[in-house]
Coordinates of C-alpha atoms and ligand atoms in Angstrom, one line a residue:
X1 CA -0.1 0.4 -0.3
X2 CA 0.7 3.6 -0.3
X3 CA 1.0 5.7 2.2
X4 CA -1.5 9.1 2.6
X5 CA -1.2 12.9 2.8
X6 CA 1.3 14.5 4.9
X7 CA -1.7 15.9 7.0
X8 CA -3.8 13.4 7.1
X9 CA -0.7 10.8 7.6
X10 CA 0.2 12.8 11.3
X11 CA -3.5 12.8 12.3
X12 CA -3.9 9.1 11.8
X13 CA -0.9 9.1 13.8
X14 CA -1.9 11.4 16.5
X15 CA -5.0 9.0 16.9
X16 CA -3.3 5.5 17.0
X17 CA -1.4 6.9 19.4
X18 CA -3.1 8.2 22.2
X19 CA -6.2 5.2 21.6
X20 CA -6.9 2.6 24.2
X21 CA -7.5 -0.8 21.7
X22 CA -10.6 -1.6 22.0
X23 CA -12.8 -5.2 23.1
X24 CA -13.0 -5.3 18.6
X25 CA -9.4 -4.3 17.8
X26 CA -8.4 -7.1 19.8
X27 CA -10.9 -9.3 18.4
X28 CA -9.0 -8.9 14.7
X29 CA -5.5 -7.9 16.2
X30 CA -5.0 -10.9 18.1
X31 CA -4.6 -14.7 17.7
X32 CA -7.0 -15.9 20.0
X33 CA -7.6 -19.8 21.3
X34 CA -10.4 -20.0 19.2
X35 CA -7.9 -18.4 15.9
X36 CA -4.3 -21.3 17.8
X37 CA -6.4 -23.9 17.0
X38 CA -6.5 -24.2 14.0
X39 CA -4.0 -23.9 10.7
X40 CA -5.7 -22.4 6.7
X41 CA -5.8 -24.6 3.8
X42 CA -8.1 -23.2 1.5
X43 CA -10.6 -20.8 0.6
X44 CA -13.2 -20.8 -2.4
X45 CA -14.9 -17.2 -2.3
X46 CA -18.1 -17.8 -4.6
X47 CA -19.5 -14.6 -5.0
X48 CA -22.2 -12.8 -6.4
X49 CA -22.1 -9.2 -7.3
X50 CA -24.8 -7.3 -8.2
X51 CA -23.4 -3.2 -9.0
X52 CA -26.5 -1.2 -9.1
X53 CA -27.6 -2.4 -6.1
X54 CA -24.1 -2.2 -3.6
X55 CA -24.8 -5.8 -3.2
X56 CA -23.0 -8.9 -2.8
X57 CA -23.7 -12.7 -1.4
X58 CA -22.4 -15.7 -2.2
X59 CA -20.4 -18.3 0.3
X60 CA -17.0 -18.7 1.6
X61 CA -16.0 -22.5 1.3
X62 CA -13.3 -22.8 4.0
X63 CA -11.0 -26.0 5.0
X64 CA -8.9 -26.3 7.9
X65 CA -6.7 -28.5 9.6
X66 CA -7.3 -28.9 13.4
X67 CA -3.8 -27.6 15.5
X68 CA -6.3 -29.5 19.2
X69 CA -9.1 -30.6 19.7
X70 CA -11.7 -27.7 20.2
X71 CA -15.4 -27.1 19.2
X72 CA -15.2 -23.8 18.2
X73 CA -13.6 -21.5 15.9
X74 CA -13.2 -18.1 15.1
X75 CA -13.9 -16.2 11.8
X76 CA -14.5 -12.5 11.1
X77 CA -17.2 -11.2 9.0
X78 CA -17.9 -7.3 8.9
X79 CA -21.1 -6.3 10.8
X80 CA -23.2 -4.6 7.8
X81 CA -23.6 -8.0 5.9
X82 CA -25.8 -10.5 7.1
X83 CA -25.1 -14.7 7.5
X84 CA -26.4 -16.2 6.2
X85 CA -25.6 -20.1 7.4
X86 CA -22.9 -22.1 8.0
X87 CA -22.9 -25.5 6.9
X88 CA -20.2 -28.5 7.8
X89 CA -22.3 -31.0 5.2
X90 CA -25.2 -30.5 5.7
X91 CA -25.7 -29.4 9.0
X92 CA -26.2 -25.2 10.1
X93 CA -23.6 -24.7 12.9
X94 CA -24.9 -22.6 15.6
X95 CA -22.8 -19.4 15.5
X96 CA -22.3 -16.2 17.9
X97 CA -21.2 -13.1 17.0
X98 CA -18.8 -10.9 19.0
X99 CA -18.3 -7.7 16.4
X100 CA -16.9 -8.4 13.4
X101 CA -16.0 -11.0 15.0
X102 CA -18.4 -14.7 14.5
X103 CA -17.8 -17.0 16.7
X104 CA -18.9 -20.5 14.4
X105 CA -19.7 -23.8 17.0
X106 CA -19.4 -27.6 16.5
X107 CA -22.0 -30.3 17.7
X108 CA -18.8 -32.6 18.1
X109 CA -15.1 -32.0 18.8
X110 CA -12.9 -31.6 16.3
X111 CA -10.3 -33.3 16.2
X112 CA -7.0 -31.9 16.8
X113 CA -4.5 -32.8 12.8
X114 CA -8.1 -33.5 11.4
X115 CA -8.9 -31.3 7.9
X116 CA -12.7 -29.7 8.5
X117 CA -14.9 -28.0 5.5
X118 CA -17.3 -25.7 6.3
X119 CA -19.3 -23.2 3.8
X120 CA -20.2 -20.2 5.3
X121 CA -22.9 -18.7 3.5
X122 CA -23.3 -14.2 4.0
X123 CA -25.0 -11.7 1.8
X124 CA -25.2 -7.5 2.1
X125 CA -24.5 -4.1 1.6
X126 CA -21.1 -3.8 1.9
X127 CA -19.6 -0.6 3.6
X128 CA -17.5 2.1 1.7
X129 CA -14.9 3.1 4.0
X130 CA -11.3 3.7 5.0
X131 CA -8.7 5.4 2.4
X132 CA -9.1 3.6 -0.8
X133 CA -13.4 2.4 -0.3
X134 CA -11.9 -1.3 1.1
X135 CA -15.0 -2.4 -2.1
X136 CA -16.4 1.0 -4.4
X137 CA -19.2 0.2 -6.3
X138 CA -18.2 3.5 -8.7
X139 CA -18.8 4.1 -12.4
X140 CA -16.0 5.0 -14.8
X141 CA -16.5 8.0 -16.8
X142 CA -18.2 7.2 -19.6
X143 CA -20.5 5.2 -17.3
X144 CA -20.5 1.3 -16.4
X145 CA -20.4 -0.1 -13.7
X146 CA -16.3 -0.4 -11.4
X147 CA -16.1 -1.9 -8.9
X148 CA -13.6 -2.2 -6.4
X149 CA -11.6 -3.5 -3.5
X150 CA -8.0 -2.5 -1.6
X151 CA -9.3 -2.7 1.9
X152 CA -5.5 -3.7 3.4
X153 CA -5.9 -1.8 7.3
X154 CA -10.0 -2.3 7.7
X155 CA -9.6 -6.1 6.6
X156 CA -11.4 -8.1 4.2
X157 CA -13.9 -9.0 6.7
X158 CA -15.5 -5.5 4.7
X159 CA -16.9 -7.6 2.2
X160 CA -16.3 -11.6 2.8
X161 CA -16.2 -14.2 5.8
X162 CA -13.0 -15.7 6.7
X163 CA -9.9 -15.8 8.7
X164 CA -9.4 -11.8 9.2
X165 CA -5.8 -11.9 10.3
X166 CA -1.9 -11.9 9.3
X167 CA -0.6 -15.0 10.6
X168 CA -2.5 -18.1 8.6
X169 CA -2.6 -18.1 4.9
X170 CA -4.8 -20.3 3.2
X171 CA -2.0 -23.0 0.9
X172 CA -4.2 -22.2 -2.8
X173 CA -7.6 -20.5 -3.3
X174 CA -10.2 -19.9 -5.2
X175 CA -12.4 -17.0 -7.1
X176 CA -15.5 -17.2 -8.5
X177 CA -16.8 -14.0 -9.2
X178 CA -20.9 -13.8 -10.5
X179 CA -21.4 -10.2 -12.0
X180 CA -23.2 -8.5 -15.0
X181 CA -22.4 -10.0 -18.5
X182 CA -20.4 -7.8 -20.4
X183 CA -18.0 -6.8 -18.0
X184 CA -14.9 -8.0 -15.9
X185 CA -13.6 -9.2 -13.2
X186 CA -9.8 -9.6 -12.5
X187 CA -9.1 -11.4 -10.0
X188 CA -5.5 -12.7 -8.7
X189 CA -4.1 -15.7 -9.9
X190 CA -4.4 -17.3 -13.0
X191 CA -7.1 -16.5 -15.0
X192 CA -9.3 -20.4 -15.5
X193 CA -12.6 -19.6 -17.4
X194 CA -15.7 -17.9 -17.7
X195 CA -18.6 -19.3 -17.6
X196 CA -22.1 -18.5 -19.0
X197 CA -24.7 -18.7 -16.0
X198 CA -27.8 -17.6 -18.4
X199 CA -29.8 -15.5 -16.0
X200 CA -27.9 -11.6 -17.3
X201 CA -24.8 -13.5 -15.5
X202 CA -21.4 -14.3 -15.8
X203 CA -19.3 -16.7 -13.9
X204 CA -15.2 -15.2 -13.5
X205 CA -13.4 -18.2 -12.2
X206 CA -9.5 -17.5 -10.5
X207 CA -7.1 -19.5 -9.1
X208 CA -4.5 -18.8 -6.6
X209 CA -1.9 -21.4 -6.5
X210 CA 0.3 -19.7 -3.8
X211 CA -0.4 -18.8 -0.1
X212 CA -2.3 -15.1 -0.2
X213 CA -2.6 -12.3 2.5
X214 CA -6.8 -11.9 3.1
X215 CA -6.1 -8.3 2.7
X216 CA -5.3 -8.8 -1.0
X217 CA -7.6 -10.7 -2.1
X218 CA -9.3 -8.7 -4.8
X219 CA -12.3 -7.8 -7.0
X220 CA -12.0 -5.8 -10.0
X221 CA -15.0 -5.3 -12.0
X222 CA -15.1 -3.6 -14.8
X223 CA -15.7 -2.8 -18.5
X224 CA -11.6 -4.0 -19.1
X225 CA -9.9 -4.2 -21.7
X226 CA -7.1 -6.7 -22.1
X227 CA -3.1 -7.0 -23.8
X228 CA -1.4 -9.3 -22.1
X229 CA 3.1 -9.4 -22.8
X230 CA 5.7 -12.1 -21.0
X231 CA 8.9 -11.7 -19.6
X232 CA 10.9 -14.6 -19.5
X233 CA 8.2 -17.7 -18.2
X234 CA 6.2 -15.0 -15.6
X235 CA 3.3 -14.5 -18.5
X236 CA 2.0 -10.6 -18.1
X237 CA -1.6 -9.4 -18.1
X238 CA -2.8 -5.9 -18.4
X239 CA -5.7 -4.4 -18.0
X240 CA -7.5 -0.8 -18.4
X241 CA -10.7 0.6 -19.2
X242 CA -11.4 1.2 -23.4
X243 CA -10.3 5.4 -23.5
X244 CA -6.6 4.5 -21.2
X245 CA -5.6 1.8 -23.0
X246 CA -3.3 3.6 -25.7
X247 CA -1.7 4.9 -22.6
X248 CA -1.5 1.5 -20.8
X249 CA 0.2 0.3 -23.5
X250 CA 3.3 3.5 -22.9
X251 CA 2.8 2.6 -19.8
X252 CA 3.1 -0.6 -17.9
X253 CA 6.3 -2.0 -19.9
X254 CA 7.5 -0.2 -17.4
X255 CA 6.6 -3.7 -14.9
X256 CA 9.6 -5.7 -17.1
X257 CA 12.6 -3.9 -15.8
X258 CA 10.7 -3.5 -12.3
X259 CA 10.9 -7.7 -11.9
X260 CA 13.7 -7.9 -14.4
X261 CA 15.4 -5.4 -11.1
X262 CA 14.3 -7.2 -8.3
X263 CA 14.9 -10.7 -10.1
X264 CA 18.1 -9.6 -9.9
X265 CA 18.3 -8.3 -6.2
X266 CA 15.9 -11.3 -4.6
X267 CA 15.2 -14.9 -7.2
X268 CA 12.3 -15.1 -9.5
X269 CA 9.5 -13.6 -9.2
X270 CA 7.4 -15.6 -6.1
X271 CA 4.0 -15.8 -8.1
X272 CA 5.3 -17.2 -11.3
X273 CA 2.0 -19.9 -12.2
X274 CA -0.4 -16.6 -11.6
X275 CA 1.2 -14.6 -13.7
X276 CA 1.7 -11.0 -13.2
X277 CA -0.8 -8.5 -13.4
X278 CA -1.6 -4.8 -13.0
X279 CA -5.5 -3.6 -13.2
X280 CA -5.9 -0.2 -13.8
X281 CA -8.0 1.2 -11.0
X282 CA -9.8 4.3 -9.2
X283 CA -7.2 5.5 -6.6
X284 CA -3.5 5.9 -6.4
X285 CA -2.8 1.5 -6.0
X286 CA -1.8 -1.6 -3.8
X287 CA -0.7 -4.7 -3.7
X288 CA -3.0 -7.3 -4.6
X289 CA -1.1 -10.5 -4.6
X290 CA -0.4 -11.4 -8.6
X291 CA -2.8 -8.2 -8.9
X292 CA -1.5 -5.3 -8.3
X293 CA -3.7 -2.3 -9.2
X294 CA -2.8 1.3 -10.3
X295 CA -4.2 4.2 -10.1
X296 CA -1.3 6.6 -11.2
X297 CA -2.9 9.1 -13.8
X298 CA -0.1 6.6 -16.2
X299 CA 2.1 9.6 -15.6
X300 CA 5.9 8.7 -14.0
X301 CA 6.4 10.2 -10.0
X302 CA 3.9 9.3 -7.4
X303 CA 0.9 11.2 -8.9
X304 CA 2.4 13.2 -10.6
X305 CA 4.5 14.4 -8.3
X306 CA 8.6 13.8 -8.2
X307 CA 7.9 12.2 -4.7
X308 CA 10.8 12.7 -3.2
X309 CA 12.2 16.0 -4.5
X310 CA 14.8 15.2 -6.3
X311 CA 14.7 15.0 -9.6
X312 CA 14.6 10.8 -9.4
X313 CA 10.8 10.1 -9.0
X314 CA 10.0 11.3 -12.4
X315 CA 12.3 8.8 -14.2
X316 CA 9.7 5.7 -13.3
X317 CA 6.4 5.0 -12.3
X318 CA 6.3 4.6 -8.5
X319 CA 3.1 3.1 -8.5
X320 CA 4.7 0.3 -10.8
X321 CA 7.6 0.1 -8.4
X322 CA 6.0 0.5 -4.6
X323 CA 3.7 -1.8 -5.4
X324 CA 4.9 -4.8 -7.5
X325 CA 7.8 -4.6 -4.8
X326 CA 5.2 -5.5 -2.4
X327 CA 5.4 -9.3 -4.4
X328 CA 8.5 -9.9 -2.6
X329 CA 8.0 -8.3 0.5
X330 CA 4.4 -8.2 1.9
X331 CA 3.4 -11.8 -0.1
X332 CA 5.8 -13.6 0.2
X333 CA 7.4 -12.8 3.0
X334 CA 4.4 -11.8 5.3
X335 CA 4.3 -10.1 8.8
X336 CA 2.4 -12.2 10.6
X337 CA 1.2 -8.9 12.8
X338 CA 0.2 -5.7 11.4
X339 CA 2.4 -4.2 14.0
X340 CA 5.7 -5.6 12.3
X341 CA 4.5 -4.2 9.0
X342 CA 7.2 -2.5 8.2
X343 CA 8.5 -5.8 6.8
X344 CA 6.6 -5.1 4.2
X345 CA 6.5 -0.6 3.5
X346 CA 10.3 -0.3 4.7
X347 CA 11.7 -3.0 3.0
X348 CA 9.4 -2.1 -0.6
X349 CA 10.7 1.6 0.0
X350 CA 14.0 0.2 0.0
X351 CA 13.4 -1.8 -3.4
X352 CA 12.7 1.3 -4.7
X353 CA 15.9 2.5 -4.2
X354 CA 17.7 -0.7 -5.8
X355 CA 15.5 -0.7 -8.4
X356 CA 17.4 3.2 -8.1
X357 CA 20.2 1.7 -8.5
X358 CA 20.5 -1.5 -10.4
X359 CA 18.8 0.7 -13.4
X360 CA 20.9 4.4 -12.7
X361 CA 23.5 3.2 -10.0
X362 CA 24.2 3.7 -6.6
X363 CA 24.5 7.9 -6.4
X364 CA 21.9 8.6 -7.4
X365 CA 20.3 5.5 -5.9
X366 CA 21.9 7.4 -2.4
X367 CA 20.4 10.8 -3.8
X368 CA 17.3 9.5 -3.9
X369 CA 16.6 8.0 -0.3
X370 CA 18.1 10.6 1.2
X371 CA 15.3 12.5 -0.1
X372 CA 13.1 10.5 1.8
X373 CA 14.6 11.9 5.3
X374 CA 12.2 15.4 5.1
X375 CA 9.2 12.9 5.5
X376 CA 10.4 10.9 8.8
X377 CA 9.3 12.3 11.5
X378 CA 10.4 10.3 14.3
X379 CA 7.7 10.8 16.6
X380 CA 6.8 7.1 17.0
X381 CA 8.4 3.5 17.0
X382 CA 8.1 1.5 14.2
X383 CA 7.2 -1.0 15.4
X384 CA 3.5 -0.5 16.8
X385 CA 1.6 -2.2 19.8
X386 CA 1.1 -6.5 19.1
X387 CA -2.5 -8.2 19.4
X388 CA -4.5 -5.1 18.8
X389 CA -5.2 -4.4 15.0
X390 CA -3.5 -1.6 14.8
X391 CA -1.3 0.0 12.0
X392 CA 2.3 1.6 12.2
X393 CA 3.2 5.2 12.1
X394 CA 4.1 6.5 8.3
X395 CA 7.6 5.8 9.4
X396 CA 7.7 2.0 8.8
X397 CA 7.7 3.9 4.8
X398 CA 10.9 6.3 5.0
X399 CA 12.4 5.6 8.4
X400 CA 12.2 1.7 7.7
X401 CA 14.0 2.6 4.2
X402 CA 16.8 4.6 5.5
X403 CA 17.4 1.5 8.2
X404 CA 18.2 -0.4 5.8
X405 CA 20.2 1.8 4.0
X406 CA 21.5 2.4 7.0
X407 CA 22.7 -1.5 8.0
X408 CA 24.0 -2.3 4.4
X409 CA 26.8 0.4 5.4
X410 CA 26.6 -1.5 8.6
X411 CA 27.7 -4.6 6.4
X412 CA 30.3 -2.4 4.7
X413 CA 30.4 -5.6 2.0
X414 CA 28.4 -5.4 -1.0
X415 CA 29.0 -8.0 -2.7
X416 CA 28.2 -9.9 1.0
X417 CA 24.8 -7.3 1.0
X418 CA 23.6 -8.3 -1.7
X419 CA 24.1 -12.7 -0.8
X420 CA 22.7 -11.3 2.7
X421 CA 19.4 -9.7 1.0
X422 CA 18.8 -12.4 -1.5
X423 CA 18.9 -14.6 1.4
X424 CA 16.7 -13.1 3.2
X425 CA 13.8 -13.6 0.9
X426 CA 14.5 -17.1 -0.1
X427 CA 14.7 -18.4 3.6
X428 CA 11.9 -16.6 4.5
X429 CA 9.4 -16.4 1.1
X430 CA 6.2 -17.3 1.1
X431 CA 5.9 -17.0 4.8
X432 CA 4.1 -15.4 8.1
X433 CA 7.6 -14.1 10.4
X434 CA 8.5 -11.0 13.0
X435 CA 10.6 -8.5 13.3
X436 CA 12.1 -11.2 16.2
X437 CA 12.7 -13.9 13.1
X438 CA 14.9 -10.7 10.6
X439 CA 17.4 -9.8 13.5
X440 CA 18.3 -13.4 13.6
X441 CA 18.8 -14.1 10.6
X442 CA 21.1 -11.1 10.4
X443 CA 23.1 -12.0 13.5
X444 CA 23.3 -14.7 12.5
X445 CA 24.7 -14.5 8.9
X446 CA 26.9 -11.8 9.5
X447 CA 28.3 -12.2 13.1
X448 CA 27.3 -9.3 14.2
X449 CA 25.7 -8.1 17.4
X450 CA 23.3 -6.1 15.7
X451 CA 20.4 -6.4 17.6
X452 CA 20.7 -3.1 19.6
X453 CA 20.8 -1.6 16.1
X454 CA 17.6 -2.8 15.5
X455 CA 16.3 -2.0 18.3
X456 CA 17.0 1.5 18.4
X457 CA 15.3 2.5 14.6
X458 CA 12.2 0.2 15.0
X459 CA 11.4 0.3 19.1
X460 CA 12.9 3.8 19.5
X461 CA 11.6 7.4 18.2
X462 CA 14.9 8.7 18.8
X463 CA 17.8 8.4 15.8
X464 CA 21.6 7.3 17.5
X465 CA 22.9 11.0 17.9
X466 CA 27.8 10.9 17.5
X467 CA 28.2 13.4 19.8
X468 CA 31.4 15.0 18.8
X469 CA 33.8 17.2 21.3
X470 CA 36.0 19.1 19.8
X471 CA 40.0 19.9 21.2
X472 CA 41.3 21.6 18.4
X473 CA 44.8 22.2 20.1
X474 CA 45.7 19.3 20.5
X475 CA 43.7 17.6 17.2
X476 CA 42.7 15.2 18.5
X477 CA 37.8 14.7 19.3
X478 CA 35.6 13.1 21.1
X479 CA 33.1 10.8 20.3
X480 CA 30.7 8.7 21.2
X481 CA 27.4 7.1 20.8
X482 CA 23.7 9.0 22.2
X483 CA 20.7 6.2 22.2
X484 CA 18.0 4.9 23.9
X485 CA 19.4 1.0 23.3
X486 CA 21.5 0.6 26.1
X487 CA 25.1 -0.9 24.4
X488 CA 24.2 0.1 21.1
X489 CA 27.2 0.5 19.1
X490 CA 27.2 0.6 15.2
X491 CA 30.1 1.9 12.9
X492 CA 30.1 4.7 10.8
X493 CA 32.5 7.3 8.5
X494 CA 33.7 10.1 9.9
X495 CA 35.6 12.3 7.2
X496 CA 36.3 14.0 4.7
X497 CA 34.7 12.5 1.6
X498 CA 37.0 11.1 0.0
X499 CA 39.2 9.9 3.2
X500 CA 36.4 8.3 5.1
X501 CA 37.7 6.7 7.9
X502 CA 35.2 4.2 10.3
X503 CA 35.2 3.9 13.3
X504 CA 33.4 2.0 15.6
X505 CA 31.6 4.1 18.7
X506 CA 29.4 2.6 21.5
X507 CA 27.9 5.0 24.5
X508 CA 31.0 5.7 26.5
X509 CA 33.6 8.4 25.2
X510 CA 36.2 7.3 23.2
X511 CA 39.2 9.7 21.0
X512 CA 40.8 10.2 18.1
X513 CA 43.8 12.3 16.7
X514 CA 42.3 14.8 13.6
X515 CA 43.6 16.5 11.5
X516 CA 40.9 18.2 10.5
X517 CA 38.7 20.6 12.4
X518 CA 35.0 20.6 13.5
X519 CA 34.8 22.4 10.6
X520 CA 35.9 20.4 8.4
X521 CA 34.8 16.9 9.7
X522 CA 31.6 15.6 7.9
X523 CA 30.0 12.5 9.3
X524 CA 28.5 10.4 6.1
X525 CA 25.2 10.4 7.2
X526 CA 23.6 10.4 3.9
X527 CA 24.8 6.8 4.4
X528 CA 24.1 5.8 7.6
X529 CA 20.8 7.8 9.2
X530 CA 22.1 9.4 12.5
X531 CA 22.0 12.8 13.4
X532 CA 24.8 15.0 14.7
X533 CA 25.3 16.6 17.3
X534 CA 29.0 18.5 17.6
Ligands
LIG601 ZN1 3.5 -0.7 0.1

């Protein structure tokens, strides 16, 4: 996803900080006993959408394996939607609704290790809410229905019943969407076929071959035109409104360069069997897995602006690069709790810089990433409280990326860095992880204790400050880190741009000789995101 406008972002951050989690937030954000007792295997979401009536109805077939004996599981469905019935075979199951949660009860104990399948029937008029509408029933400029979903944050249970959390994903999924004849539905996965239902509706069937986040599941119903291409063994499919088709044919081929860059750094595109799709939508964009949605005006930059303000954003389409970066970080590797969403956004933002480096070199990449400093507020930790359905502050994007750039400088060996980040992706692909997993990986693979560095940047608000005290008469400088983390230590380059030397400050004062006076002594703050006090 991409961030909000700054003013709104600050406002929301402030609101979140003051917020005590509600009962509903704990039900949504927690991983309670009726979620933890089962493991999702498969969904078949099979719905009918009436764009005129803004109505959706149908069923989700949910297959899961019990991990413990139990008689109850927790699913989720927004209160605005009606539960029609929940069936185990032909047996109707009792259920209890509690805000957005639906607790389903079974007449007999479900046994650990066994697989069960239930059909959850529902219907109603979903609420349009959130930044992108969640599920939005609109019309395109020529008056055709245009229905799109984008529900990260508010949650997929806004428009379909599922186990609405981040930790557990189905292994694969089927999506069937019946819509009025003449329209097209583009969802995630591989297009299987369409069936005329004989009642004015046509069903579009899609098959997702990989684990998928609930919020990535997407409907895009409209008067779309389609064109196709390939990159190696990855099918590329592009969908745009007829009036925008020419613009799309010019802009969407940027997807190839994006895929080449990210495959270079991290390895094969994660969802080859599902292909890669770009789909025009009325909002800026979203990383829907294998079906990235796009509303960036068919222009470079972000919404026609130079996003980091240093002249590099106008060279590429920000939404194609950022949202598609999530295919590796966010969709393939997923955070197990929204609290650790920097694993999606910090990494996707860092991948923008890698894209710049791949295309235009290291110097432009450094310029691009340092352009993000003006967007960091350092007002709240990047990692939000866990288990309470809370989105972390916007710093997870920019500070997250600047932190990864800093980590590269700490490793101080680019060949090693490329191997590390590729290895990191390969090790955790298709898995749901937390920050602890990231830290453990980097500690193990570098042989360094990077825990205080990760913790300072992700769990505290303040940047580390390099304190310098000069004694020009004696030609010395004293230095130390001021940081929240006890035992914070991080190497940093100081001196002059042509002759950096690496020092290893700790939180205790050390002294070194320098021929440089206070006003000549520089710190490589484009390589390390730190404050300097002198
Ligand atoms: Zn994003």
